[in-house]
Protein backbone atom coordinates (compact mmCIF):
# COMPACT_ATOMS: atom_id res chain seq x y z
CA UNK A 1 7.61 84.63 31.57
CA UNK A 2 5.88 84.01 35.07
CA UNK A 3 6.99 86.91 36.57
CA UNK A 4 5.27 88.89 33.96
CA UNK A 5 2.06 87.98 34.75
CA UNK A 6 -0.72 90.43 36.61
CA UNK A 7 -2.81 87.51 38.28
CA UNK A 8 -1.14 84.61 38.58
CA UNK A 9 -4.49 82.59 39.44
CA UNK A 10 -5.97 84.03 36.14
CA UNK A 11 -3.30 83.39 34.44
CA UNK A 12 -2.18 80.28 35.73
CA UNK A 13 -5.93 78.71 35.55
CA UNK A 14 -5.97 79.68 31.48
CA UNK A 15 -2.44 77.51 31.27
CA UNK A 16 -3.73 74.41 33.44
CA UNK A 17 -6.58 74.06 31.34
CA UNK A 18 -4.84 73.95 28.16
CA UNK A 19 -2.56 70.46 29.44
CA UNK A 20 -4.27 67.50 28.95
CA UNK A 21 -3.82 64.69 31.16
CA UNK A 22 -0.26 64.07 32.27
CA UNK A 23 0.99 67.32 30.58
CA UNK A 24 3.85 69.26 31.40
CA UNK A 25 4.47 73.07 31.82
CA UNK A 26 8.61 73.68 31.66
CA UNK A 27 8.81 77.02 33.77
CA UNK A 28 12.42 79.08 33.64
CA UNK A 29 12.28 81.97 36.64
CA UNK A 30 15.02 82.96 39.45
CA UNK A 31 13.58 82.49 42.99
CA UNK A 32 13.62 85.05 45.65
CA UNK A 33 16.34 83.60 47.59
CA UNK A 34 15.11 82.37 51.07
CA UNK A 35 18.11 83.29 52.52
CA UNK A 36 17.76 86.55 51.26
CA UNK A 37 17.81 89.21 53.97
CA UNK A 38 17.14 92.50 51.67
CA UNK A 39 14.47 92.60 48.49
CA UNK A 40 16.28 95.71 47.46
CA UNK A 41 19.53 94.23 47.13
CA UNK A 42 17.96 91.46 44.90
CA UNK A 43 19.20 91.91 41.39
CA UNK A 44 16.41 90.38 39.65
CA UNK A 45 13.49 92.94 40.80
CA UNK A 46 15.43 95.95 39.32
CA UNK A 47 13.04 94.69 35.66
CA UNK A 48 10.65 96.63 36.07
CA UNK A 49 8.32 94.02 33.40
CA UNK A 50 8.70 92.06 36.78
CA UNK A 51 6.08 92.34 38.57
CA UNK A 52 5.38 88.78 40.70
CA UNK A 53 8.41 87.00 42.28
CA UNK A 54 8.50 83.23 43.37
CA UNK A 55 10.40 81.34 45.93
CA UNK A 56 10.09 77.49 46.10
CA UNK A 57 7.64 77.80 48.62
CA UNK A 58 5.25 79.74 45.67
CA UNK A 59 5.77 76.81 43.49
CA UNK A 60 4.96 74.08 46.28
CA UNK A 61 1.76 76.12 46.88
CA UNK A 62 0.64 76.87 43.55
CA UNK A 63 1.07 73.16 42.43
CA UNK A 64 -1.29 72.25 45.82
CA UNK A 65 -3.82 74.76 44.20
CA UNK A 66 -4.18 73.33 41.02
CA UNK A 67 -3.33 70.05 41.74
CA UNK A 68 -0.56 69.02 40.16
CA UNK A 69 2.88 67.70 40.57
CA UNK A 70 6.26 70.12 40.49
CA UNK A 71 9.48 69.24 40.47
CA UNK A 72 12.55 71.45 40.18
CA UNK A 73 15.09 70.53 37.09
CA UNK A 74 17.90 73.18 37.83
CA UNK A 75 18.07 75.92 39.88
CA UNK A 76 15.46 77.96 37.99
CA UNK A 77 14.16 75.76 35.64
CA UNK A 78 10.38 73.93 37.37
CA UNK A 79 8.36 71.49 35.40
CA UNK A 80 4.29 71.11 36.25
CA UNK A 81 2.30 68.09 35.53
CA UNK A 82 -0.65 67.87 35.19
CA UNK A 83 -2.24 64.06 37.31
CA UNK A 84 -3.88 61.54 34.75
């Protein structure tokens, strides 16, 4: 879903403000590998509906920017909650 998006910050801002206090958003997206030496050997960027790519060090950021807390359930699966 989130690598859909245009403007993350737009569209990340209209999903914060629908979680009330101590809500969770469940996120499902591969990561850009940090290991990864080529983009143009990565798989996942050959959708071309893809048009924003995260690594864990998106997520960390992101939750810094809107405040909230992130934790990683699998190896592409992220959870977001929102403080209360």
């Amino acid at each position: 879903m989130v690598e859909h998006f245009i403007d993350v910050k737009v569209e990340f801002s209209k999903l914060i403000k629908l979680l009330k206090p101590k809500g969770r958003l469940f996120i499902r997206t591969e990561l850009y590998p940090e290991t990864a030496k080529d983009f143009e050997t990565w798989y996942y960027k050959n959708d071309s509906t893809h048009v924003f790519f995260f690594s864990l060090k998106t997520w960390e950021y992101l939750a810094r920017q809107f405040q909230l807390y992130f934790e990683r359930l699998d190896h592409n699966k992220f959870m977001l909650t929102k403080p209360g």
